Coordinates of C-alpha atoms in Angstrom, one line a residue:
M1 CA 32.2 144.9 164.1
T2 CA 33.2 145.4 160.5
R3 CA 31.2 143.4 158.0
L4 CA 32.1 142.8 154.4
H5 CA 31.1 140.5 151.6
A6 CA 32.3 139.1 148.3
T7 CA 30.8 136.9 145.6
L8 CA 32.8 133.8 144.8
P9 CA 32.2 131.9 141.6
T10 CA 32.2 128.1 142.3
A11 CA 31.2 124.8 140.7
L12 CA 28.0 125.1 142.8
G13 CA 27.2 128.6 141.5
D14 CA 28.1 132.0 142.8
L15 CA 28.3 132.1 146.6
L16 CA 27.7 135.2 148.6
V17 CA 30.2 135.2 151.4
V18 CA 29.8 137.4 154.4
A19 CA 32.6 138.0 157.0
D20 CA 33.0 140.1 160.0
D21 CA 35.8 140.7 162.6
G22 CA 34.9 137.5 164.4
G23 CA 34.9 135.2 161.4
L24 CA 32.8 133.8 158.6
A25 CA 29.2 135.0 159.1
G26 CA 27.5 133.7 156.0
V27 CA 27.7 131.6 152.9
Y28 CA 24.7 131.9 150.7
F29 CA 23.7 130.2 147.5
P30 CA 21.7 132.1 144.7
D31 CA 18.0 132.0 145.6
H32 CA 18.9 131.0 149.2
W33 CA 15.8 130.4 151.3
H34 CA 16.9 132.8 154.1
P35 CA 19.3 135.4 152.6
P36 CA 20.9 138.0 154.7
A37 CA 18.7 141.1 155.4
P38 CA 19.3 144.1 153.2
G39 CA 21.8 146.5 154.6
T40 CA 23.6 143.8 156.7
L41 CA 26.3 142.8 154.2
G42 CA 28.8 145.5 154.7
A43 CA 31.2 146.7 152.0
E44 CA 31.9 144.6 149.0
V45 CA 35.5 143.5 148.7
D46 CA 37.7 141.6 146.2
P47 CA 37.7 138.0 147.6
A48 CA 41.4 137.7 147.0
R49 CA 42.1 140.8 149.1
D50 CA 40.4 139.8 152.3
P51 CA 42.4 137.1 154.2
L52 CA 39.4 135.3 155.7
I53 CA 37.4 135.2 152.4
A54 CA 40.5 134.1 150.5
R55 CA 41.1 131.4 153.0
F56 CA 37.5 130.2 152.7
A57 CA 37.8 130.2 148.9
G58 CA 41.0 128.0 149.1
E59 CA 39.4 125.6 151.6
L60 CA 36.2 125.4 149.5
D61 CA 38.2 124.6 146.4
E62 CA 40.0 121.8 148.3
Y63 CA 36.6 120.5 149.6
L64 CA 35.0 120.5 146.2
D65 CA 38.1 118.7 144.7
G66 CA 37.8 116.0 147.4
R67 CA 41.0 117.0 149.1
R68 CA 39.4 118.4 152.3
T69 CA 36.9 116.8 154.6
A70 CA 36.6 119.6 157.2
F71 CA 36.9 123.4 157.3
D72 CA 39.2 125.2 159.6
L73 CA 37.8 128.7 159.8
P74 CA 36.7 131.0 162.5
L75 CA 32.9 131.2 162.4
A76 CA 30.6 134.0 163.5
P77 CA 27.0 132.9 162.8
V78 CA 24.2 135.1 164.2
G79 CA 21.3 133.3 165.8
D80 CA 19.5 132.6 169.0
D81 CA 20.7 130.1 171.6
F82 CA 18.7 127.2 170.2
Q83 CA 19.9 127.8 166.7
Q84 CA 23.5 128.1 167.9
A85 CA 23.2 124.7 169.7
V86 CA 21.8 123.1 166.5
W87 CA 24.5 124.6 164.3
R88 CA 27.2 123.3 166.7
M89 CA 25.8 119.8 166.4
L90 CA 25.8 120.2 162.6
R91 CA 29.6 120.8 162.8
D92 CA 30.0 117.5 164.6
I93 CA 28.4 115.4 161.8
P94 CA 31.3 113.5 160.2
Y95 CA 32.1 114.0 156.6
G96 CA 30.2 111.5 154.4
Q97 CA 27.6 110.7 157.1
T98 CA 24.1 111.8 157.6
V99 CA 21.8 112.3 160.5
T100 CA 18.0 112.9 160.8
Y101 CA 16.3 115.8 162.3
G102 CA 14.9 113.4 165.0
E103 CA 18.4 112.3 165.9
L104 CA 19.5 115.8 166.4
A105 CA 16.4 116.5 168.5
A106 CA 17.1 113.5 170.6
R107 CA 20.7 114.7 171.2
L108 CA 19.1 117.9 172.6
G109 CA 17.0 115.7 174.9
D110 CA 13.6 115.7 173.2
R111 CA 12.7 114.0 169.9
N112 CA 9.6 116.3 169.8
L113 CA 11.9 119.1 169.0
A114 CA 12.5 117.7 165.5
R115 CA 10.4 120.4 163.7
R116 CA 12.2 123.2 165.7
V117 CA 15.5 121.6 164.8
G118 CA 14.5 121.5 161.1
N119 CA 13.7 125.3 161.3
A120 CA 17.2 126.0 162.8
V121 CA 18.9 123.8 160.2
G122 CA 17.0 125.7 157.5
R123 CA 18.3 129.0 158.8
N124 CA 21.9 127.9 159.0
P125 CA 23.7 131.0 157.6
I126 CA 27.0 129.2 156.8
S127 CA 26.2 126.7 154.1
I128 CA 28.7 123.9 153.4
V129 CA 31.0 124.9 156.2
V130 CA 28.3 124.2 158.8
P131 CA 27.1 121.0 157.0
C132 CA 23.3 121.2 157.1
H133 CA 23.3 119.2 153.8
R134 CA 24.1 116.2 156.0
V135 CA 20.7 116.3 157.6
V136 CA 18.1 114.0 156.0
G137 CA 14.5 112.9 156.6
A138 CA 13.6 110.1 159.1
D139 CA 13.6 107.5 156.3
G140 CA 17.0 108.7 155.0
S141 CA 15.5 110.6 152.1
L142 CA 16.7 114.0 151.0
T143 CA 14.6 116.8 152.3
G144 CA 14.7 120.5 151.7
Y145 CA 17.9 122.5 151.4
A146 CA 18.3 126.3 151.4
G147 CA 20.7 125.9 148.4
G148 CA 18.4 123.7 146.5
F149 CA 17.8 120.0 146.2
E150 CA 20.4 119.4 143.4
R151 CA 23.2 121.1 145.4
K152 CA 22.4 119.0 148.5
H153 CA 22.4 115.8 146.4
R154 CA 25.7 116.9 144.8
L155 CA 27.4 117.7 148.1
L156 CA 26.3 114.3 149.6
E157 CA 27.6 112.4 146.5
L158 CA 30.9 114.3 146.7
E159 CA 31.3 113.1 150.3
G160 CA 30.3 109.6 149.4
A161 CA 27.2 109.6 151.7
A162 CA 24.4 107.1 151.1
V163 CA 21.5 108.9 149.4
V164 CA 18.3 106.9 149.8
Q165 CA 16.0 108.7 147.4
R166 CA 15.2 112.1 145.9
R167 CA 12.4 114.1 147.5
L168 CA 11.3 117.6 146.6
F169 CA 9.9 118.7 149.9

């Protein structure tokens, strides 16, 4: 596996993008809650010179301009089986819609898994593309986001999702 990374300037701030032979492995905001471990990024590359990172940059620009509602990229997130299951469900949340942690837990067969689902959502390594910003609290309120509350709010507004209220935690 050959890992590499690049930093992309965007309207949401600089994004650290990590790719490997299998696909996009990470998209991290500045001050991300769970950044990649030191020594796991691979070589730094010019984002325009790596085909996958350049493709992501183009699709992200289209998304942020409102011209794209879904990403079409190979993904390679690293996580345990439970995390992978949650991240697959995140990819199924339609553009402009939100779900709660409890709803995701119920889809897994046990609403009591909501806290564990929340932990997996918070550790999603591929922000925006795997849309963890579409997960909200039980009352529809905004809850924590590894990229920060303001970015979550901005992404949901961009998608036209109903935002009930602002909440810091």
